[in-house]
Amino acid sequence: MTKLLYGNPVASEIQLRLLNYMKSINKQPKIATIIVGDDVSSHKYVNMKEMASVKMGIEPLSFRLDKHITQDELIELIDKLNSDYEVDGILLQHPIPGHLNEREAFDRILLEKDVDGVTSTSFGDIAMGKNSFLSCTPAAIIELIKYYDIEMKSKHIVVIGRSSILGKPLSSALINEDATVTTCHSYTRNVEEIVGQADIVIAAVGKPKFVKGKWIKEGAIVIDAGYNPGNAGDVDYGSCLEKCSAITPVPGGVGPVTIAKLLEHTVLAAGKKAKYI
Amino acid sequence: MTKLLYGNPVASEIQLRLLNYMKSINKQPKIATIIVGDDVSSHKYVNMKEMASVKMGIEPLSFRLDKHITQDELIELIDKLNSDYEVDGILLQHPIPGHLNEREAFDRILLEKDVDGVTSTSFGDIAMGKNSFLSCTPAAIIELIKYYDIEMKSKHIVVIGRSSILGKPLSSALINEDATVTTCHSYTRNVEEIVGQADIVIAAVGKPKFVKGKWIKEGAIVIDAGYNPGNAGDVDYGSCLEKCSAITPVPGGVGPVTIAKLLEHTVLAAGKKAKYI
């Protein structure tokens, strides 16, 4: 029987932890959310994040910027939010239009407000064992794996994808969890063979139904971090379901946990500040 | 015929490049070198680095600290060197005594003076494609591979080791070079099998003669980043030599290039500053 790794119980556990923690701080956490342009998925995701924030008692401050905004205007907004004491966390939704420098914009976010874990400083800190916020989807994947008591130590984990907010920080974090980690990407030649050796396969590639059941080892664990139009993950769910021992559904797998991690980071950012009130 | 990947011609090429560049800047580069304690290898390495600096026209400023120094005293020295305009680069030789917090000390080094590439910020920057200094041994390995026209793109590279100044930044940098990268370490279970799949094996594990010839694939390329007592690398040279298509000798492989990269970073740090004189 293949085990289904649902995200909702994991997200609920995080939320419960947060509600308790929030009682101990005397500040309502606030998260600023920025979308640049009209990307439909971005608007949908951020709406979900804002609704979840409100439910948790976190106040979202929405900034919706025109797709023709200049880099200077975007940086100016981030600077304003950085210096606004009331703002605990800043979320700049990826992607932003191509004429803008996303890396520069991400890295402008103050480390202590980087609740989405997108800055290169947060990335470096986490890799070196320091206490910053890990990018939310990798953080969600690790929380989910731990929730279901899946061992990472000494396991061969294959990560497909090397994006700056998913594949790279995930591979780094998994090495720190004592896994043997292989990172694959668009230039990987024999991805089926490599996936075939994995004890745990994590698809973070952004291509619908990319990972096929025939690639994976019998009994492997499959984590699907993808979410493509038509509710399709990066994993060919049907064919993998038959062969793996456990799998995350899409939707309802990694997604809800990612949102819960964003809330958690925001509350922790507010809590750190509250100590000094 | 197995090709020997000597480091000296690579180092010479870097030094030639530097001599040309130094003509264009009006400042003598200065590097501060710090050793804490009596570690014999540390003293030997830093002496080699200082001699190479002098030969290149870089002035070394030597700081030799007692092994009982406190964290505050070490941080105070780093702060002083950070704010000294004359100092272009700071090298804090790893390892420092166990009662000190090495990560905090490394991360105290100003980003623009981090010529040894040890700060978590430099690490994060490099991983995210920004322009900081990559840790010297990983930088040397990549320079050596490129010098000998060895393709990294789409190759399966197995890195053995995950230290903060070698294995981790190396794996990250190789992913950016479009290699498929597997990172192994002390908790990796079937390291022989994994090494057996590598097109390029990089040993950075700190155990003498760890990688055996029988592990590697016929025709693989072997890079030995180790240097252990008795001139032994991390690779069992004799048995690997027969099976691989190319290998770095120890000594005389990665080592000289590592020193050349340190010099290069120091000169570049000085050059950036010189522009503003």
Short mmCIF file of C-alpha atoms in Angstrom, two decimals, chain A residues 103 107 118-121 123-130 151 153-156 162-165 168-169 171-172 174-185 187-190 194 197 199, chain B residues 103 107 118-121 123-130 151 153-156 162-165 168-169 171-172 174-185 187-190 194 197 199:
data_model
loop_
_atom_site.label_atom_id
_atom_site.label_comp_id
_atom_site.label_asym_id
_atom_site.label_seq_id
_atom_site.Cartn_x
_atom_site.Cartn_y
_atom_site.Cartn_z
CA ARG A 103 18.38 38.75 -7.66
CA ASP A 107 18.95 40.67 -1.95
CA VAL A 118 15.13 34.27 -0.97
CA THR A 119 18.25 36.32 -0.24
CA SER A 120 21.69 34.94 -1.02
CA THR A 121 22.63 35.74 2.56
CA PHE A 123 20.95 30.81 1.57
CA GLY A 124 24.60 31.04 2.66
CA ASP A 125 23.66 31.20 6.33
CA ILE A 126 21.55 28.06 6.18
CA ALA A 127 24.20 26.14 4.24
CA MET A 128 26.76 27.11 6.91
CA GLY A 129 24.48 26.08 9.77
CA LYS A 130 23.46 29.57 10.85
CA GLU A 151 14.89 9.03 7.53
CA LYS A 153 20.50 10.40 7.05
CA SER A 154 22.59 8.24 4.70
CA LYS A 155 19.77 8.13 2.15
CA HIS A 156 20.48 8.92 -1.48
CA ARG A 162 18.50 23.93 -9.33
CA SER A 163 16.50 27.14 -9.05
CA SER A 164 17.70 29.73 -6.59
CA ILE A 165 14.64 29.43 -4.35
CA LYS A 168 19.73 24.94 -4.73
CA PRO A 169 18.66 25.66 -1.15
CA SER A 171 20.12 20.37 -2.03
CA SER A 172 22.15 22.37 0.47
CA LEU A 174 19.56 18.00 2.55
CA ILE A 175 23.35 17.72 2.71
CA ASN A 176 23.09 19.23 6.20
CA GLU A 177 20.52 16.54 7.02
CA ASP A 178 23.25 13.96 6.30
CA ALA A 179 21.74 12.75 3.05
CA THR A 180 23.85 11.89 0.03
CA VAL A 181 22.51 14.37 -2.50
CA THR A 182 22.55 14.38 -6.29
CA THR A 183 21.38 17.57 -8.01
CA CYS A 184 20.02 17.14 -11.55
CA HIS A 185 18.89 19.84 -13.97
CA TYR A 187 21.85 19.65 -18.59
CA THR A 188 21.74 16.30 -16.82
CA ARG A 189 22.18 13.61 -19.43
CA ASN A 190 20.89 10.38 -17.90
CA ILE A 194 20.12 8.76 -11.68
CA GLN A 197 19.07 5.05 -7.72
CA ASP A 199 15.84 6.38 -2.05
CA ARG B 103 32.14 30.41 11.72
CA ASP B 107 31.82 35.79 8.97
CA VAL B 118 35.27 31.67 3.71
CA THR B 119 32.29 33.84 4.69
CA SER B 120 28.75 32.51 4.36
CA THR B 121 27.96 35.65 2.37
CA PHE B 123 29.32 31.32 -0.39
CA GLY B 124 25.71 32.47 -0.92
CA ASP B 125 26.75 35.09 -3.46
CA ILE B 126 28.68 32.61 -5.58
CA ALA B 127 25.86 30.06 -5.48
CA MET B 128 23.45 32.75 -6.65
CA GLY B 129 25.74 33.87 -9.46
CA LYS B 130 26.96 37.06 -7.83
CA GLU B 151 34.24 19.55 -19.98
CA LYS B 153 28.72 20.52 -18.56
CA SER B 154 26.44 17.48 -18.31
CA LYS B 155 29.18 15.46 -16.64
CA HIS B 156 28.42 13.52 -13.47
CA ARG B 162 31.11 18.66 2.56
CA SER B 163 33.29 21.03 4.56
CA SER B 164 32.31 24.67 4.63
CA ILE B 165 35.39 25.85 2.73
CA LYS B 168 30.04 22.68 0.00
CA PRO B 169 31.25 25.61 -2.08
CA SER B 171 29.45 21.30 -5.11
CA SER B 172 27.61 24.60 -5.46
CA LEU B 174 29.99 22.78 -10.05
CA ILE B 175 26.18 22.91 -10.26
CA ASN B 176 26.62 26.40 -11.73
CA GLU B 177 29.05 24.91 -14.26
CA ASP B 178 26.15 22.71 -15.47
CA ALA B 179 27.52 19.49 -14.01
CA THR B 180 25.28 16.89 -12.41
CA VAL B 181 26.70 16.83 -8.90
CA THR B 182 26.57 14.19 -6.17
CA THR B 183 27.89 15.20 -2.76
CA CYS B 184 29.13 12.34 -0.54
CA HIS B 185 30.37 12.53 3.03
CA TYR B 187 27.28 9.34 6.28
CA THR B 188 27.24 8.17 2.67
CA ARG B 189 26.59 4.47 2.68
CA ASN B 190 27.73 3.14 -0.70
CA ILE B 194 28.54 6.28 -6.30
CA GLN B 197 29.47 6.34 -11.73
CA ASP B 199 32.92 11.03 -14.94
#
